[in-house]
Amino acid sequence: MADGGHTFVKKTFGKPTYCHHCSDLIWGIIQIGYICEVCNFVIHDRCLSNVVTPCSGIAPCIIKNPVAHCWSEPTHHKKKFCTVCRRRLDDSPAVHCLICEYFAHIECQDFAVPDCTENATYVPGKELQSVKHQHHWREGNLPPTSKCAYCKKTCWSSECLTGYRCEWCGMTTHGGCRTYLTTECNFGILQPIYLPPHSVSIPRTEVPIEAIIGVQVKSKTTLVRDYSCPRSISEEFSSGDAPRFKDEEPLKIDAMHVSAVSGGSGTSSHYRPESSSHKSEKSDKDKTKKEKESEEKDIEMIKVFDGNNSFRRQLYRVISVSRTYTLEQLLTTALRAFHITRESSSFYLTDLYAPSGMEDTPLQDPTPVMNLTHLEGKRPAIYLRFLDKGKGHVRVYPGKLQCSLEEPYVNVPVENTTVIKDLIRDALDKFGFHDNQMQDYRCSEVLLDRGVTERILAWNERPWDIIKQLGKESIRQMELMRFYLQHKQDPHGPNIALFVGNLPPGLSQRNYEQILNKYVTDENKFNSIGPIYYEYGSVVLTFEDAQKAVRAFYNLRETIIEDKKLLVMLLPNIEPSMVPPDVRPLLIFVNVKSGGCQGLELISSFRKLLNPYQVFDLDNGGPLPGLYVFRQIANYKILVCGGDGTIGWVLQCLDNVGQDSECSSPPCAIVPLGTGNDLARVLCWGSGYTGGEDPLNLLRDVIEAEEIRLDRWTVVFHPEDKPEEPALKAPSNTTGKKKKAHQAHLSQQTNQHQLPAITSTEISGGGAQNEDNSQIFVMNNYFGIGIDADLCLDFHNAREENPNKFNSRLHNKGYYVKMGLRKIVGRKTVKDLHKELKLEVDGKVVDLPPVEGIIILNILSWGSGANPWGPDKDDNFSTPNHYDGVLEIVGVTGVVHLGQIQSGIRTAMRIAQGGHIKIHLYSDMPVQVDGEPWVQSPGDVVVLKSALKATMLKKGRGKRRLTEPHISPAVLSSTLSASATASVAASQATIQINTTGSVISGPGQGQAGSTPENGDREAVTGT
């Protein structure tokens, strides 16, 4: 065995070949180098003694804490290499890890080393100052133009799998230079916003990471332990070998083709599914041709099963050997086909088709290959068996135990009579814990094949019996199994949180408990419920036992209530004391349905660049799960990837949960994925994410962005008392980020404080609706009445009818143009608006000019970047901005005027500025608040400054003088405290509309959000 555990043999290469260690070409007329018979690692003679890359046969054994990969769906990758077999991925479908840069062919997936980044490493009692992170190196597939951090030379290659990159900090280096670099990692340029893994804990459960971070929720059946051999699939699907178990059927798979992997003395073949059925004929011809060539060369193709389970499922590997092979050569080739590097003396071979009574007879020299039983139409087949000697050694790993070992594990001798209690005692002695009590530890059986699964062992179980049972079912499984010693106490602690969504909104705590108790049995009952997000129909359940939490997780996620399947998430926990003071973790929300597939691309990139536990998909429970996880962090930032509607959704959830969090108003940055993106434009984040920007640069911009304030406004709709008519004529059952009422919470407040003016009774589709039919919204961008709201309503209704057609910014804007042209030639729905309403600004009546629409602006961007207010003029109006406590009111004369504003030819008619606006509608009128349109019945509309505040992040433009109020950390701290106090006080107030039009507004009213279904609903008015 050479360095790195490789089995190198000398080989002459017939074409240009590159060394996988130094990436240089192997020179010479006769290119002679070395290749590993197991993993195909190619190397120069001069590099042979300097190998740092471990062979895939031993790589799983040297991982101290295995972490399963989060696999993507199979797809094609260009200019990438398989990390397992080191071959190109260009021509074959492959998978990659969504967390790290691990790529593998589909048939190599079972041989993938489970060494994904360990993102939750919290250990109770460990001091922050003593935490040191080491680089997490990933070989090959480096970004182009990567430079070595040590020698400053190019370390990437398009010809082979070479070079290393740290998954934490992004540092790249040659394999040979890696040993000269410091082992400590500081997370690189993203350190100021990186959620440190040592502050995160997840409970010890069988729930896969896909379910925790919301990538893909697997069914429970996939978590059952499966003693299967590596994936190799029978090509004899129509006349396969009859299984010896009558109740089992052989696995039937479509046509395959063979791709040989060259070795030293033998060859193992991997079967890859063809991408389409029309390749079957070609595959059969290739197979027949290869078999004929093998016969002419005196070569035998033999199927190898590594255990009973692989035979039951008809999954095997094929080796190509000479008919003159000795038993030792045949056994060694079979072991290498399964990436097994243990000494061959621990195994033996049997003939699968041996006569009855001789099935377990080992093969013998001198000619074991020629002595194999040959059946007509079938290849010869052999069993790879484990040789039971009655005793042996097992590997025990310390896991997260703080011990000083040079090797990642210790070998503990065991016999047939050894029990787990003895194993724990002997392992503690080898770890140096002689004085520790055995009762404080537990031993687990960890399987690394097809993910990472763990089973806690009883003290009376026998480790050697476990080894023998695994050996019978699958030799590969036996090799990948390890015993794992750890403290009985879970580092996550006893409080395990489950987030449950899609419950009926607006119920009481008792009703929620009654609903959940129907589906959670008494033995799995939760210890506590809360917080409860009444307006969203979401709760958090807390368990003290991990097994109860897992059973409840699987039971609840299969539950359907009111035709909705419950959304259930197992939440990680963050220990705030382990977050360094100079780190402000970035909480990322991504609306994956915005901007086509750009949201999916962004969330994948952010999960690789940062800790995946700080990246949340808004399609899974909205912003609430992420805000709950970050509730104890006193200083963090938020990045919202979506449109203006998504931003309003996140801000609304912050309003509801901020009072219960350490940080009530974290600053928010934006990656614009919507159609209008007006708020993103004002804050300099751009008109729309195109996919060409490097996600790393986006995160750099967030680090450098400055904090500013954003005014927010309460809009109250108080229709005239007409019991026979509904307050709203628009449908109330809207979808998307339609601002749903959170008045269930408001109802509790009003009932508790006995406020008679407004009490909540039911959920409305638009905002908080009260007994007097008042509707309450929180406005961030703008509020329109008339022609622009009419266009917005037409667009909204069209998208409701055909949501799949509105998934492109260009298409959405084109539809607005089409609707505008129809309005020009058709009958006007909004006519003589100035006669249909009365406007008061700061208590003074304002005479309106002849207009068809008015727009009340909080920001100087409307309708995808237009500025209706226009540039500064010499008039009686002050220069507006979004933090001055003043709104701008403008008028438009028609659709043509809207189009001219959009194109920049004209500006709107300036009408007034003020901080308190009252409008009386004399007739039904289309209105829209931040792009959410409906038809409002006659009544009063009041717009006033909200007690709610928002802190936003504005993208920097290089070095420039600050022209907006910059918030220092000290000022921000006091401001947030004052804001939280004001919010609590204001939430206990009601809304009273008196004869003078004055309004007192509380913050509990306004836009709640639901999970978006068809992307954002930003206002893109005009043509």
Short mmCIF file of C-alpha atoms in Angstrom, two decimals, residues 669-672 677-688 693 698 701-702 705-706 708 861 882 952-958 960 963-964:
data_model
loop_
_atom_site.label_atom_id
_atom_site.label_comp_id
_atom_site.label_asym_id
_atom_site.label_seq_id
_atom_site.Cartn_x
_atom_site.Cartn_y
_atom_site.Cartn_z
CA ALA A 669 -30.83 43.89 2.08
CA ILE A 670 -32.43 42.88 -1.21
CA VAL A 671 -31.65 40.74 -4.23
CA PRO A 672 -34.40 41.85 -6.66
CA ASN A 677 -38.43 45.86 -7.75
CA ASP A 678 -39.08 49.52 -6.92
CA LEU A 679 -37.80 49.39 -3.34
CA ALA A 680 -34.66 47.56 -4.53
CA ARG A 681 -34.06 50.32 -7.09
CA VAL A 682 -34.33 53.06 -4.46
CA LEU A 683 -31.85 51.20 -2.23
CA CYS A 684 -29.45 50.75 -5.18
CA TRP A 685 -29.75 46.94 -5.36
CA GLY A 686 -30.62 47.11 -9.05
CA SER A 687 -33.60 46.74 -11.31
CA GLY A 688 -33.57 42.94 -11.30
CA GLU A 693 -23.93 38.38 -11.01
CA LEU A 698 -23.76 39.94 -3.73
CA ASP A 701 -22.18 44.07 -1.11
CA VAL A 702 -24.30 43.11 1.89
CA ALA A 705 -23.92 48.14 2.72
CA GLU A 706 -24.96 51.01 4.98
CA ILE A 708 -30.81 53.52 6.61
CA SER A 861 -39.77 54.66 -7.71
CA HIS A 882 -38.08 57.69 2.04
CA MET A 952 -32.87 48.68 5.47
CA LEU A 953 -29.45 48.16 3.90
CA LYS A 954 -28.49 50.39 1.01
CA LYS A 955 -25.89 49.13 -1.42
CA GLY A 956 -22.76 51.24 -1.43
CA ARG A 957 -21.51 53.06 -4.51
CA GLY A 958 -17.84 53.14 -3.71
CA ARG A 960 -18.98 58.72 -1.30
CA THR A 963 -26.17 61.95 2.44
CA GLU A 964 -28.59 59.83 4.44
#
